[in-house]
Structures are given as C-alpha cells and as structure tokens.
Amino acid sequence: MNPEYNQPLPDLAKETVLFQLKRHPIGIFTVYLTSVVLLIFVAVIAFGIAPKYINDASSGRVYEIAATAYLIFLSMVLGFVYISHIVYWDNSWTLTSESLSQVSRSSLFDKQSSHLSLGNLQDVTASQEGILPHLFNYGSLRVETAGENTKFIFQFCPNPDLYAEHILDAREKFEQGLRIAVNNGLQSPSQTAVYQAAPPLLQPETVAQTYPIPPQPPTDPFVG
C-alpha cells in the first residue's frame, strides 16, 4: 500500500457559523396531534363499542382480542411518529461566513446535502401564505442564484423575514471581504497572472570600417 494515501488531509479554512436553522414546531405538532386523536378514536371503538356488538364470545375474550389489536396498532402509530420526528427535525440550513448548506430529508433513507457559496447567491425570498403562517410566524425561504434554478427551499421556516435579512447581510459582508482582498492585491490561485514582455535584446552595433583609397596618376586628356 502506498503510504502517501494515508497522509492526513490538510486543514481547510475555518468558516464562522452564523446560525443553524431548524423547522418550526407546528409542522410536526400536527403529526403528534393527529396520532393522539387517532389512538383515542381506535381505543374507544376497541374497548367501548366493539364489545357491545359481539355476543357470541365471553367479555374477557373480547377484551383480550381488542387489547392485542390495539397494541399492534399502537406500535405502528408510534413507529410512524418516531420516523416522522427524525425526518422532520433533520431538515436544516446552516449559514456560515462563506456558504449556505442545506440538509434535506424526505424519508428515513433519503437524505441529501447541498452547499452554495455566498458569491453565487443572488436573492432570498421569504413568503407567508395563509392565516396559520401569519398567526404562528412561519413560512418558507427560497434562495435564488444567477444561473440555474436552485433547490434551496426551506419549508416551515420560523420568522422567515428575519432569516432572509441575515442571509442577505452575510452575502454583503462576503462581497465586501472580496473587494477588500482585491484592493489589497490579494489574488486567488484561479486568477490569471499578467506578465510584462521582456525588453528586446540589443543587437551589436556594426562598426563601419573605412579603407584609404590609393592615389591615382593624373590622366592626360589629349592622350588617345
């Protein structure tokens, strides 16, 4: 085995965690309330109404069957509530000084994580529709990017307007940090370096040499 693959990873740049956003309790409260009402309704039928209409068996036998059926039904409901509890509270957003991370879970075996740099974040939309969202102050958050449609949507967000302001403020500080880095001459490795062309080499000057012309005898114009 090559020992270089066992070397520890270099330390990543530490980011400051600004907040971790969890869902509003009202979303899971409806599951709790529905389960309790359903258990009470089934208990009334199993132990109060059903024995009155079953006359061909002893009352002890009827209650034994009803109790067994109710325990099975109770186990199923509690299992459903437990899974719903895990799935609901495992959805979260985490905002840092440089990125926004989303954990999205729709079932017990379906969990996805997404990360978005604040530099790619364009806008944040907070919405509250209906009486209950305004009464209990919850809604939805949606993050938009300059490119393709984003999957960053957070349902049952408590106080969505406040968290939208925090996200936009973090983006503004992130952009200010980039501008300060550029003004200070700091360049990222991805930037293209600009090089100045070297001055042309000086060619050696050619020195002209003058050779003396030997004197010529006079020419007689009458000599043919």
PDB file of C-alpha atoms in Angstrom:
ATOM      1  CA  MET A   1       0.000   0.000   0.000  1.00  0.00           C
ATOM      2  CA  ASN A   2       1.294   3.411  -0.948  1.00  0.00           C
ATOM      3  CA  PRO A   3       1.917   5.363   2.295  1.00  0.00           C
ATOM      4  CA  GLU A   4       1.040   8.671   0.653  1.00  0.00           C
ATOM      5  CA  TYR A   5      -2.652   7.732   0.664  1.00  0.00           C
ATOM      6  CA  ASN A   6      -2.596   7.518   4.452  1.00  0.00           C
ATOM      7  CA  GLN A   7      -1.444  11.081   4.937  1.00  0.00           C
ATOM      8  CA  PRO A   8      -3.920  13.346   6.799  1.00  0.00           C
ATOM      9  CA  LEU A   9      -5.838  15.882   4.774  1.00  0.00           C
ATOM     10  CA  PRO A  10      -4.720  19.495   5.040  1.00  0.00           C
ATOM     11  CA  ASP A  11      -6.719  21.737   7.332  1.00  0.00           C
ATOM     12  CA  LEU A  12      -9.466  23.561   5.499  1.00  0.00           C
ATOM     13  CA  ALA A  13     -10.097  27.255   6.022  1.00  0.00           C
ATOM     14  CA  LYS A  14     -12.308  27.669   9.045  1.00  0.00           C
ATOM     15  CA  GLU A  15     -15.644  29.340   8.454  1.00  0.00           C
ATOM     16  CA  THR A  16     -17.651  31.155  11.089  1.00  0.00           C
ATOM     17  CA  VAL A  17     -21.073  29.576  11.670  1.00  0.00           C
ATOM     18  CA  LEU A  18     -23.662  32.353  11.807  1.00  0.00           C
ATOM     19  CA  PHE A  19     -26.749  30.245  12.511  1.00  0.00           C
ATOM     20  CA  GLN A  20     -28.311  26.807  12.080  1.00  0.00           C
ATOM     21  CA  LEU A  21     -31.954  26.941  11.073  1.00  0.00           C
ATOM     22  CA  LYS A  22     -34.453  24.269  12.098  1.00  0.00           C
ATOM     23  CA  ARG A  23     -38.107  23.938  11.126  1.00  0.00           C
ATOM     24  CA  HIS A  24     -40.978  25.471  13.067  1.00  0.00           C
ATOM     25  CA  PRO A  25     -42.547  23.011  15.551  1.00  0.00           C
ATOM     26  CA  ILE A  26     -46.030  23.457  14.110  1.00  0.00           C
ATOM     27  CA  GLY A  27     -45.251  21.141  11.196  1.00  0.00           C
ATOM     28  CA  ILE A  28     -44.544  18.136  13.413  1.00  0.00           C
ATOM     29  CA  PHE A  29     -47.148  19.176  16.013  1.00  0.00           C
ATOM     30  CA  THR A  30     -49.911  18.330  13.555  1.00  0.00           C
ATOM     31  CA  VAL A  31     -48.472  14.803  13.268  1.00  0.00           C
ATOM     32  CA  TYR A  32     -48.420  14.437  17.064  1.00  0.00           C
ATOM     33  CA  LEU A  33     -51.964  15.746  17.418  1.00  0.00           C
ATOM     34  CA  THR A  34     -53.346  13.573  14.621  1.00  0.00           C
ATOM     35  CA  SER A  35     -51.713  10.466  16.105  1.00  0.00           C
ATOM     36  CA  VAL A  36     -53.137  11.126  19.586  1.00  0.00           C
ATOM     37  CA  VAL A  37     -56.646  11.703  18.224  1.00  0.00           C
ATOM     38  CA  LEU A  38     -56.415   8.551  16.124  1.00  0.00           C
ATOM     39  CA  LEU A  39     -55.257   6.440  19.086  1.00  0.00           C
ATOM     40  CA  ILE A  40     -58.108   7.723  21.247  1.00  0.00           C
ATOM     41  CA  PHE A  41     -60.644   7.041  18.491  1.00  0.00           C
ATOM     42  CA  VAL A  42     -59.442   3.463  17.977  1.00  0.00           C
ATOM     43  CA  ALA A  43     -59.375   2.837  21.739  1.00  0.00           C
ATOM     44  CA  VAL A  44     -62.991   3.928  22.072  1.00  0.00           C
ATOM     45  CA  ILE A  45     -64.006   1.578  19.266  1.00  0.00           C
ATOM     46  CA  ALA A  46     -61.934  -1.366  20.524  1.00  0.00           C
ATOM     47  CA  PHE A  47     -62.869  -1.186  24.209  1.00  0.00           C
ATOM     48  CA  GLY A  48     -66.151   0.693  24.267  1.00  0.00           C
ATOM     49  CA  ILE A  49     -68.186  -0.006  21.156  1.00  0.00           C
ATOM     50  CA  ALA A  50     -66.974  -3.342  19.759  1.00  0.00           C
ATOM     51  CA  PRO A  51     -67.666  -5.473  22.884  1.00  0.00           C
ATOM     52  CA  LYS A  52     -71.317  -4.375  22.875  1.00  0.00           C
ATOM     53  CA  TYR A  53     -71.887  -5.821  19.397  1.00  0.00           C
ATOM     54  CA  ILE A  54     -70.025  -9.105  19.945  1.00  0.00           C
ATOM     55  CA  ASN A  55     -72.325 -11.500  21.821  1.00  0.00           C
ATOM     56  CA  ASP A  56     -71.009 -14.871  20.745  1.00  0.00           C
ATOM     57  CA  ALA A  57     -67.896 -14.741  22.924  1.00  0.00           C
ATOM     58  CA  SER A  58     -67.133 -14.009  26.527  1.00  0.00           C
ATOM     59  CA  SER A  59     -66.312 -10.466  27.537  1.00  0.00           C
ATOM     60  CA  GLY A  60     -62.818 -11.489  28.682  1.00  0.00           C
ATOM     61  CA  ARG A  61     -62.025 -12.979  25.312  1.00  0.00           C
ATOM     62  CA  VAL A  62     -63.310  -9.890  23.511  1.00  0.00           C
ATOM     63  CA  TYR A  63     -61.186  -7.531  25.584  1.00  0.00           C
ATOM     64  CA  GLU A  64     -58.148  -9.752  25.086  1.00  0.00           C
ATOM     65  CA  ILE A  65     -58.530  -9.622  21.317  1.00  0.00           C
ATOM     66  CA  ALA A  66     -59.175  -5.875  21.421  1.00  0.00           C
ATOM     67  CA  ALA A  67     -56.111  -5.271  23.586  1.00  0.00           C
ATOM     68  CA  THR A  68     -53.881  -7.311  21.266  1.00  0.00           C
ATOM     69  CA  ALA A  69     -55.155  -5.483  18.184  1.00  0.00           C
ATOM     70  CA  TYR A  70     -54.790  -2.137  19.896  1.00  0.00           C
ATOM     71  CA  LEU A  71     -51.192  -2.836  20.937  1.00  0.00           C
ATOM     72  CA  ILE A  72     -50.323  -3.722  17.339  1.00  0.00           C
ATOM     73  CA  PHE A  73     -51.985  -0.540  16.108  1.00  0.00           C
ATOM     74  CA  LEU A  74     -50.250   1.491  18.841  1.00  0.00           C
ATOM     75  CA  SER A  75     -46.840   0.137  17.808  1.00  0.00           C
ATOM     76  CA  MET A  76     -47.487   1.089  14.190  1.00  0.00           C
ATOM     77  CA  VAL A  77     -48.557   4.624  15.107  1.00  0.00           C
ATOM     78  CA  LEU A  78     -45.599   5.166  17.445  1.00  0.00           C
ATOM     79  CA  GLY A  79     -43.224   3.890  14.768  1.00  0.00           C
ATOM     80  CA  PHE A  80     -44.724   6.312  12.264  1.00  0.00           C
ATOM     81  CA  VAL A  81     -44.431   9.202  14.734  1.00  0.00           C
ATOM     82  CA  TYR A  82     -40.818   8.318  15.505  1.00  0.00           C
ATOM     83  CA  ILE A  83     -39.829   8.244  11.828  1.00  0.00           C
ATOM     84  CA  SER A  84     -41.711  11.476  11.144  1.00  0.00           C
ATOM     85  CA  HIS A  85     -39.929  13.100  14.080  1.00  0.00           C
ATOM     86  CA  ILE A  86     -36.477  12.144  12.752  1.00  0.00           C
ATOM     87  CA  VAL A  87     -37.247  13.162   9.169  1.00  0.00           C
ATOM     88  CA  TYR A  88     -38.823  16.477  10.146  1.00  0.00           C
ATOM     89  CA  TRP A  89     -36.116  17.722  12.500  1.00  0.00           C
ATOM     90  CA  ASP A  90     -33.256  16.518  10.284  1.00  0.00           C
ATOM     91  CA  ASN A  91     -34.056  19.214   7.703  1.00  0.00           C
ATOM     92  CA  SER A  92     -31.887  22.244   8.351  1.00  0.00           C
ATOM     93  CA  TRP A  93     -29.968  25.173   6.914  1.00  0.00           C
ATOM     94  CA  THR A  94     -26.529  26.220   8.131  1.00  0.00           C
ATOM     95  CA  LEU A  95     -25.211  29.667   7.239  1.00  0.00           C
ATOM     96  CA  THR A  96     -21.522  30.419   7.563  1.00  0.00           C
ATOM     97  CA  SER A  97     -19.442  33.415   6.649  1.00  0.00           C
ATOM     98  CA  GLU A  98     -18.749  31.909   3.211  1.00  0.00           C
ATOM     99  CA  SER A  99     -21.504  29.439   2.277  1.00  0.00           C
ATOM    100  CA  LEU A 100     -25.035  28.189   2.827  1.00  0.00           C
ATOM    101  CA  SER A 101     -25.538  24.462   3.445  1.00  0.00           C
ATOM    102  CA  GLN A 102     -28.815  22.584   3.260  1.00  0.00           C
ATOM    103  CA  VAL A 103     -29.710  19.156   4.650  1.00  0.00           C
ATOM    104  CA  SER A 104     -32.884  17.883   3.011  1.00  0.00           C
ATOM    105  CA  ARG A 105     -34.558  14.694   4.174  1.00  0.00           C
ATOM    106  CA  SER A 106     -37.859  13.394   2.808  1.00  0.00           C
ATOM    107  CA  SER A 107     -37.804   9.872   4.252  1.00  0.00           C
ATOM    108  CA  LEU A 108     -35.782   7.662   6.547  1.00  0.00           C
ATOM    109  CA  PHE A 109     -33.490   6.520   3.707  1.00  0.00           C
ATOM    110  CA  ASP A 110     -33.494   9.652   1.540  1.00  0.00           C
ATOM    111  CA  LYS A 111     -31.131  12.363   2.738  1.00  0.00           C
ATOM    112  CA  GLN A 112     -29.372  14.970   0.603  1.00  0.00           C
ATOM    113  CA  SER A 113     -26.832  17.692   1.394  1.00  0.00           C
ATOM    114  CA  SER A 114     -26.254  20.772  -0.765  1.00  0.00           C
ATOM    115  CA  HIS A 115     -23.791  23.639  -0.474  1.00  0.00           C
ATOM    116  CA  LEU A 116     -23.924  27.089  -2.047  1.00  0.00           C
ATOM    117  CA  SER A 117     -21.209  29.725  -1.969  1.00  0.00           C
ATOM    118  CA  LEU A 118     -22.403  33.161  -0.921  1.00  0.00           C
ATOM    119  CA  GLY A 119     -20.743  34.525  -4.024  1.00  0.00           C
ATOM    120  CA  ASN A 120     -23.313  32.659  -6.170  1.00  0.00           C
ATOM    121  CA  LEU A 121     -26.284  33.786  -4.092  1.00  0.00           C
ATOM    122  CA  GLN A 122     -28.396  36.408  -5.813  1.00  0.00           C
ATOM    123  CA  ASP A 123     -31.596  36.849  -3.828  1.00  0.00           C
ATOM    124  CA  VAL A 124     -33.631  35.390  -0.962  1.00  0.00           C
ATOM    125  CA  THR A 125     -37.434  35.213  -0.984  1.00  0.00           C
ATOM    126  CA  ALA A 126     -39.469  34.892   2.220  1.00  0.00           C
ATOM    127  CA  SER A 127     -43.176  34.072   1.940  1.00  0.00           C
ATOM    128  CA  GLN A 128     -46.064  33.576   4.370  1.00  0.00           C
ATOM    129  CA  GLU A 129     -49.370  32.441   2.906  1.00  0.00           C
ATOM    130  CA  GLY A 130     -52.484  31.761   4.937  1.00  0.00           C
ATOM    131  CA  ILE A 131     -53.797  32.508   8.405  1.00  0.00           C
ATOM    132  CA  LEU A 132     -51.734  29.964  10.340  1.00  0.00           C
ATOM    133  CA  PRO A 133     -48.341  31.136   8.966  1.00  0.00           C
ATOM    134  CA  HIS A 134     -49.099  34.716   9.986  1.00  0.00           C
ATOM    135  CA  LEU A 135     -50.575  33.645  13.327  1.00  0.00           C
ATOM    136  CA  PHE A 136     -47.608  31.445  14.323  1.00  0.00           C
ATOM    137  CA  ASN A 137     -44.994  33.423  12.344  1.00  0.00           C
ATOM    138  CA  TYR A 138     -43.614  30.787   9.984  1.00  0.00           C
ATOM    139  CA  GLY A 139     -43.332  30.412   6.233  1.00  0.00           C
ATOM    140  CA  SER A 140     -40.856  29.406   3.546  1.00  0.00           C
ATOM    141  CA  LEU A 141     -37.444  30.588   2.367  1.00  0.00           C
ATOM    142  CA  ARG A 142     -36.194  30.279  -1.199  1.00  0.00           C
ATOM    143  CA  VAL A 143     -32.673  31.115  -2.344  1.00  0.00           C
ATOM    144  CA  GLU A 144     -32.149  32.202  -5.936  1.00  0.00           C
ATOM    145  CA  THR A 145     -28.909  32.170  -7.900  1.00  0.00           C
ATOM    146  CA  ALA A 146     -27.797  33.979 -11.016  1.00  0.00           C
ATOM    147  CA  GLY A 147     -27.561  30.756 -13.002  1.00  0.00           C
ATOM    148  CA  GLU A 148     -29.811  27.718 -12.991  1.00  0.00           C
ATOM    149  CA  ASN A 149     -32.793  27.224 -10.706  1.00  0.00           C
ATOM    150  CA  THR A 150     -31.761  26.352  -7.217  1.00  0.00           C
ATOM    151  CA  LYS A 151     -33.069  23.603  -4.982  1.00  0.00           C
ATOM    152  CA  PHE A 152     -32.609  25.642  -1.817  1.00  0.00           C
ATOM    153  CA  ILE A 153     -36.159  25.806  -0.463  1.00  0.00           C
ATOM    154  CA  PHE A 154     -36.873  25.650   3.276  1.00  0.00           C
ATOM    155  CA  GLN A 155     -40.449  24.956   4.382  1.00  0.00           C
ATOM    156  CA  PHE A 156     -41.853  25.682   7.857  1.00  0.00           C
ATOM    157  CA  CYS A 157     -39.186  28.326   8.461  1.00  0.00           C
ATOM    158  CA  PRO A 158     -39.694  30.268  11.718  1.00  0.00           C
ATOM    159  CA  ASN A 159     -39.673  34.039  11.222  1.00  0.00           C
ATOM    160  CA  PRO A 160     -38.648  33.836   7.539  1.00  0.00           C
ATOM    161  CA  ASP A 161     -38.227  37.603   7.098  1.00  0.00           C
ATOM    162  CA  LEU A 162     -35.608  37.773   9.844  1.00  0.00           C
ATOM    163  CA  TYR A 163     -33.555  34.867   8.493  1.00  0.00           C
ATOM    164  CA  ALA A 164     -33.760  36.280   4.967  1.00  0.00           C
ATOM    165  CA  GLU A 165     -32.200  39.515   6.252  1.00  0.00           C
ATOM    166  CA  HIS A 166     -29.422  37.558   7.971  1.00  0.00           C
ATOM    167  CA  ILE A 167     -28.610  35.687   4.745  1.00  0.00           C
ATOM    168  CA  LEU A 168     -28.530  38.864   2.658  1.00  0.00           C
ATOM    169  CA  ASP A 169     -26.370  40.587   5.278  1.00  0.00           C
ATOM    170  CA  ALA A 170     -23.920  37.668   5.231  1.00  0.00           C
ATOM    171  CA  ARG A 171     -23.719  37.875   1.436  1.00  0.00           C
ATOM    172  CA  GLU A 172     -23.000  41.597   1.604  1.00  0.00           C
ATOM    173  CA  LYS A 173     -20.184  41.052   4.112  1.00  0.00           C
ATOM    174  CA  PHE A 174     -18.793  38.255   1.938  1.00  0.00           C
ATOM    175  CA  GLU A 175     -18.685  40.555  -1.099  1.00  0.00           C
ATOM    176  CA  GLN A 176     -17.075  43.319   0.964  1.00  0.00           C
ATOM    177  CA  GLY A 177     -14.369  40.888   2.007  1.00  0.00           C
ATOM    178  CA  LEU A 178     -13.699  40.023  -1.624  1.00  0.00           C
ATOM    179  CA  ARG A 179     -13.431  43.696  -2.577  1.00  0.00           C
ATOM    180  CA  ILE A 180     -11.029  44.367   0.280  1.00  0.00           C
ATOM    181  CA  ALA A 181      -8.903  41.403  -0.786  1.00  0.00           C
ATOM    182  CA  VAL A 182      -8.759  42.686  -4.354  1.00  0.00           C
ATOM    183  CA  ASN A 183      -7.864  46.192  -3.224  1.00  0.00           C
ATOM    184  CA  ASN A 184      -5.059  44.823  -1.067  1.00  0.00           C
ATOM    185  CA  GLY A 185      -3.592  42.996  -4.029  1.00  0.00           C
ATOM    186  CA  LEU A 186      -4.527  39.522  -2.844  1.00  0.00           C
ATOM    187  CA  GLN A 187      -5.193  37.173  -5.705  1.00  0.00           C
ATOM    188  CA  SER A 188      -6.740  33.773  -5.680  1.00  0.00           C
ATOM    189  CA  PRO A 189      -4.910  30.871  -7.366  1.00  0.00           C
ATOM    190  CA  SER A 190      -7.503  30.833 -10.131  1.00  0.00           C
ATOM    191  CA  GLN A 191      -6.654  34.350 -11.283  1.00  0.00           C
ATOM    192  CA  THR A 192      -4.523  34.699 -14.369  1.00  0.00           C
ATOM    193  CA  ALA A 193      -1.204  36.344 -13.808  1.00  0.00           C
ATOM    194  CA  VAL A 194      -0.184  39.111 -16.181  1.00  0.00           C
ATOM    195  CA  TYR A 195       3.431  39.209 -17.217  1.00  0.00           C
ATOM    196  CA  GLN A 196       5.210  42.122 -18.910  1.00  0.00           C
ATOM    197  CA  ALA A 197       7.133  41.330 -22.031  1.00  0.00           C
ATOM    198  CA  ALA A 198      10.868  41.484 -21.625  1.00  0.00           C
ATOM    199  CA  PRO A 199      12.590  44.295 -23.497  1.00  0.00           C
ATOM    200  CA  PRO A 200      14.164  43.186 -26.802  1.00  0.00           C
ATOM    201  CA  LEU A 201      17.796  42.289 -26.747  1.00  0.00           C
ATOM    202  CA  LEU A 202      20.103  44.964 -28.092  1.00  0.00           C
ATOM    203  CA  GLN A 203      21.730  43.951 -31.309  1.00  0.00           C
ATOM    204  CA  PRO A 204      25.502  44.617 -31.506  1.00  0.00           C
ATOM    205  CA  GLU A 205      26.239  47.707 -33.437  1.00  0.00           C
ATOM    206  CA  THR A 206      28.032  47.210 -36.790  1.00  0.00           C
ATOM    207  CA  VAL A 207      31.125  49.376 -36.949  1.00  0.00           C
ATOM    208  CA  ALA A 208      31.835  50.611 -40.486  1.00  0.00           C
ATOM    209  CA  GLN A 209      35.494  50.454 -41.358  1.00  0.00           C
ATOM    210  CA  THR A 210      36.967  52.965 -43.872  1.00  0.00           C
ATOM    211  CA  TYR A 211      39.807  51.909 -46.092  1.00  0.00           C
ATOM    212  CA  PRO A 212      42.030  54.634 -47.703  1.00  0.00           C
ATOM    213  CA  ILE A 213      41.925  54.834 -51.499  1.00  0.00           C
ATOM    214  CA  PRO A 214      45.435  54.849 -53.059  1.00  0.00           C
ATOM    215  CA  PRO A 215      46.297  57.966 -55.120  1.00  0.00           C
ATOM    216  CA  GLN A 216      45.795  57.679 -58.913  1.00  0.00           C
ATOM    217  CA  PRO A 217      48.099  59.211 -61.564  1.00  0.00           C
ATOM    218  CA  PRO A 218      46.721  62.241 -63.429  1.00  0.00           C
ATOM    219  CA  THR A 219      45.051  61.476 -66.707  1.00  0.00           C
ATOM    220  CA  ASP A 220      46.115  63.442 -69.867  1.00  0.00           C
ATOM    221  CA  PRO A 221      43.008  64.457 -71.740  1.00  0.00           C
ATOM    222  CA  PHE A 222      44.949  64.648 -75.102  1.00  0.00           C
ATOM    223  CA  VAL A 223      46.251  61.154 -74.927  1.00  0.00           C
ATOM    224  CA  GLY A 224      44.141  58.874 -77.015  1.00  0.00           C
TER     225      GLY A 224
END
